[in-house]
CSV table of C-alpha atoms in Angstrom, one decimal:
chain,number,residue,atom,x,y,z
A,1,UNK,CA,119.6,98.0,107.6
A,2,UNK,CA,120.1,96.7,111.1
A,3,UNK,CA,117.3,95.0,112.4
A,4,UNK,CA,116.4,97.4,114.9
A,5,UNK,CA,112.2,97.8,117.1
A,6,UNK,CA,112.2,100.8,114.4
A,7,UNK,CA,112.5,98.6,111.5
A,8,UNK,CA,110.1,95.6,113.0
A,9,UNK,CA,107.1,98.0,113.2
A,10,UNK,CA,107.8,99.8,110.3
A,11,UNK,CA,108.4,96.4,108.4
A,12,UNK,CA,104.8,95.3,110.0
A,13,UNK,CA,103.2,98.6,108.9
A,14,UNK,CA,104.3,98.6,105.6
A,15,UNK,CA,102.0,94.6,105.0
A,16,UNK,CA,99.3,96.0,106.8
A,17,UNK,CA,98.4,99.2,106.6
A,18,UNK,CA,96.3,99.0,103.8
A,19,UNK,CA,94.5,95.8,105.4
A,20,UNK,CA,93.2,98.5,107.6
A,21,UNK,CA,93.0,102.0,105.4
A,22,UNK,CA,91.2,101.5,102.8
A,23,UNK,CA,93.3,101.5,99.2
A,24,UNK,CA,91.6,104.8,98.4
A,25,UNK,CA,93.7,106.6,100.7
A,26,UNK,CA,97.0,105.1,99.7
A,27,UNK,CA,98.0,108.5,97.6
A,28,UNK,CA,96.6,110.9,100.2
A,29,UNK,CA,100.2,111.3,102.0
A,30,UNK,CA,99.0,114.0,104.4
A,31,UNK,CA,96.7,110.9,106.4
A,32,UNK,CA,98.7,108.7,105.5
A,33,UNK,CA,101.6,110.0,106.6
A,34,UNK,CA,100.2,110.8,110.4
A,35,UNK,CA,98.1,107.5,110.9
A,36,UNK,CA,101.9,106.3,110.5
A,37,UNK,CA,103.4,108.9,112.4
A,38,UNK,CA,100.4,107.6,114.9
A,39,UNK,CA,101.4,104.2,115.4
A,40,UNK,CA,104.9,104.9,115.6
A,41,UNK,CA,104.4,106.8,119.0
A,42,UNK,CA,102.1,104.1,120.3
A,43,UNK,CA,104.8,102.2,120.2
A,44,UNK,CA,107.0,104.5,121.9
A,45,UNK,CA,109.4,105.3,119.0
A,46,UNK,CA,109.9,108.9,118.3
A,47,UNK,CA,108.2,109.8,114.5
A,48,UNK,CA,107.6,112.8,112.0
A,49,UNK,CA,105.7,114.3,109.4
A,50,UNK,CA,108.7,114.9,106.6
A,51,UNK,CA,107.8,117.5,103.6
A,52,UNK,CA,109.9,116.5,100.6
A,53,UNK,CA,109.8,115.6,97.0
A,54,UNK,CA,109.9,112.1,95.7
A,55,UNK,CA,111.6,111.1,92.6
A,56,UNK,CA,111.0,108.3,90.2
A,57,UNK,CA,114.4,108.4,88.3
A,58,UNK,CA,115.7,105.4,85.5
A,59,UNK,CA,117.4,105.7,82.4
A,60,UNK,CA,114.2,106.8,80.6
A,61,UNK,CA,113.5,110.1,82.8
A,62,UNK,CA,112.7,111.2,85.8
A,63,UNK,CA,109.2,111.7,87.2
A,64,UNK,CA,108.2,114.4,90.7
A,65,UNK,CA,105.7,114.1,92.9
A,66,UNK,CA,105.0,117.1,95.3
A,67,UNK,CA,106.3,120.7,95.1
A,68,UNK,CA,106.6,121.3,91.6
A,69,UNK,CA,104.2,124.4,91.3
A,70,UNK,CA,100.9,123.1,89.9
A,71,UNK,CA,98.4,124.4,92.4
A,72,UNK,CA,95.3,122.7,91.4
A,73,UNK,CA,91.8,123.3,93.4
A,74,UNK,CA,91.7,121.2,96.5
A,75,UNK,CA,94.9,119.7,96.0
A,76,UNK,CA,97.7,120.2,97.9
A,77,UNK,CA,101.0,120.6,95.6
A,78,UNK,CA,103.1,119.1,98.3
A,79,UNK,CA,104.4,115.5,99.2
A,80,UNK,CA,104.7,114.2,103.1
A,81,UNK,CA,106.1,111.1,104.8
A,82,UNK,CA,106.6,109.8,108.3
A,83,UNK,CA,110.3,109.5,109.7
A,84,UNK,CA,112.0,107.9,112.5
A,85,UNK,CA,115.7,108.0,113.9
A,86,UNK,CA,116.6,106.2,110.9
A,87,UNK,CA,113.9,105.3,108.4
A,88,UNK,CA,111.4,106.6,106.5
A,89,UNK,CA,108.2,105.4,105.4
A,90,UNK,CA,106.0,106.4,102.4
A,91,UNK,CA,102.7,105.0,102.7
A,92,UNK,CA,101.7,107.4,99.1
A,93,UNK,CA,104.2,106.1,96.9
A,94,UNK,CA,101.8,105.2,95.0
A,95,UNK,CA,101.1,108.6,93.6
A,96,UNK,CA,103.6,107.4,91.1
A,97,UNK,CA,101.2,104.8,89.9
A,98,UNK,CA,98.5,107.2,89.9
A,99,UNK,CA,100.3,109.8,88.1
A,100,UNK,CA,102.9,108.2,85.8
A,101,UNK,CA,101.6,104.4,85.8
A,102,UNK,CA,105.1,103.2,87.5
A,103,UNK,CA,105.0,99.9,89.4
A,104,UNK,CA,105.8,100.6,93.6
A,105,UNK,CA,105.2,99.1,96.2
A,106,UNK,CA,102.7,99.9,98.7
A,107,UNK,CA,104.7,101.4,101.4
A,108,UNK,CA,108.0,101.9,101.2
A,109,UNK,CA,110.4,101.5,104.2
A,110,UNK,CA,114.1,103.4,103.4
A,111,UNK,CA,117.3,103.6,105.6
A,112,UNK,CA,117.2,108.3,105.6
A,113,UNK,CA,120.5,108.9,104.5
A,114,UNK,CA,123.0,109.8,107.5
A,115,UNK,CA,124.7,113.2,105.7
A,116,UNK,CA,123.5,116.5,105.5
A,117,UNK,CA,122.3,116.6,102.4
A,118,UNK,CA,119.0,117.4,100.0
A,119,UNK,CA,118.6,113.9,98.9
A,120,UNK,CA,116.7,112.4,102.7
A,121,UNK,CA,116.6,108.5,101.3
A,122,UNK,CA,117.0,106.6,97.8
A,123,UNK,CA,115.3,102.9,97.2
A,124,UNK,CA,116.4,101.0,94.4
A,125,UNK,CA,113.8,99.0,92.1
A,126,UNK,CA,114.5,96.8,89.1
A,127,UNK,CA,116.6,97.7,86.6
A,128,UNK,CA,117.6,101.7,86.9
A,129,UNK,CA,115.3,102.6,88.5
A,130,UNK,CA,115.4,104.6,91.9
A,131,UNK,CA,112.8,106.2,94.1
A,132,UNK,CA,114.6,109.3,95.6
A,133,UNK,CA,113.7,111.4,98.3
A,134,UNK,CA,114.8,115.1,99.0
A,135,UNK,CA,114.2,118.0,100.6
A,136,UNK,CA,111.2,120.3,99.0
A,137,UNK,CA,112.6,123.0,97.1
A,138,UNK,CA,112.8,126.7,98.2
A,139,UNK,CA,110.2,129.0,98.0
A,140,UNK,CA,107.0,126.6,98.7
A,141,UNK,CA,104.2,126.5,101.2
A,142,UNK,CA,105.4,123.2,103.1
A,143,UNK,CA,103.1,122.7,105.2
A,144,UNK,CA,100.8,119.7,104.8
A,145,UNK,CA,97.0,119.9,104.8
A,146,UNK,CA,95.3,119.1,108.1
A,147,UNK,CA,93.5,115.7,108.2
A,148,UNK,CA,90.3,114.7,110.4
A,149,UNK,CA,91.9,113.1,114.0
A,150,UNK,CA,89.0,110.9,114.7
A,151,UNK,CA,89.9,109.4,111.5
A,152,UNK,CA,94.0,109.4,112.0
A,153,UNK,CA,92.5,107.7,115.3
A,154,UNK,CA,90.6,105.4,114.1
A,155,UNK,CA,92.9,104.1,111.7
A,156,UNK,CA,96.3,104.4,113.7
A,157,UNK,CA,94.3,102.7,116.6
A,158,UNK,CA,93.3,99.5,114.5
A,159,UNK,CA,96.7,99.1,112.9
A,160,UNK,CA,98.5,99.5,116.4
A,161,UNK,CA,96.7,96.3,117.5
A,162,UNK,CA,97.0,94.4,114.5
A,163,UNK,CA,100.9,95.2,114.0
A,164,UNK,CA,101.2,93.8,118.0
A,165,UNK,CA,99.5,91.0,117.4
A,166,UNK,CA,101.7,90.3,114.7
A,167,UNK,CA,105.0,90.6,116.5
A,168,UNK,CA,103.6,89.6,120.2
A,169,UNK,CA,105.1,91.1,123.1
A,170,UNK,CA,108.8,92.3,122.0
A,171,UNK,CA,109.5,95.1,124.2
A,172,UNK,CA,108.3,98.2,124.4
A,173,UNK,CA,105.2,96.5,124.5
A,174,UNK,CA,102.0,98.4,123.0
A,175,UNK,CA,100.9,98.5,126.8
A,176,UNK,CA,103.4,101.2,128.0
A,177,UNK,CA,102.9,103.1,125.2
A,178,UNK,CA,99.1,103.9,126.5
């Protein structure tokens, strides 16, 4: 990855986002997702909600998160992440911990992929494993769930600050982005 005002925020975002969300939020990809999406545009930098299905895939299986038909009650059978030009960021990878006990990080910052394709980004763990990203399959409601704004707000607003104080004043500054 080139080092890029893109990457820096994202890079900054993915240490302290869950200094400021709380950790019981860190599978709910629908706020997640636009508190990122949030900060990215206080910062000037184009972002994206991104529906898509992410894979856990090693040697020993392969494991799905979103769009794989199981409509439970007040659950949305979906998966969502923010993009940029060139990255994407999954502040809910840890669904795979929640759901199949895999070992992730907290938010994860991928290069997208610069083809047309269905696979969107891949991210390469220990041993063979890979977290994939691709586009949902046909067919399904894709549309994520909407979330409260005061708290997208809140959220985005504390992590804008914190992520500029972190990197200082490396243009765009935070203060043309208001």
């Amino acid at each position: 990855m080139t080092k890029s005002w893109e990457l820096t925020i994202s890079q900054a975002m993915a240490e302290d986002l869950f200094e400021v969300v709380p950790t019981g939020y860190e599978t709910f990809c629908p706020l997640v997702s636009r508190i990122a999406v949030d900060v990215f545009r206080r910062f000037n930098i184009p972002a994206n909600l991104l529906p898509c299905q992410l894979w856990q895939a090693s040697d020993e299986g392969n494991h799905v998160i979103g769009f794989m038909g199981n409509v439970l009650p007040d659950k949305w059978d979906g998966h969502v992440v923010c993009v940029t030009g060139n990255l994407l960021i999954d502040a809910a990878v840890r669904g795979l911990t929640r759901d199949f006990n895999f070992a992730v990080p907290a938010v994860a910052v991928v290069e997208r992929f610069n083809a047309t394709s269905h696979a969107i980004a891949r991210l390469d763990l220990e041993g063979s494993r890979r977290l994939w990203w691709f586009n949902p399959p046909y067919g399904f409601d894709t549309t994520p769930p909407l979330q409260p704004v005061e708290m997208i707000d809140e959220y985005a607003s504390a992590l804008a600050e914190r992520i500029q104080a972190r990197i200082g004043d490396e243009p765009p500054s935070m203060a043309s982005a208001a």
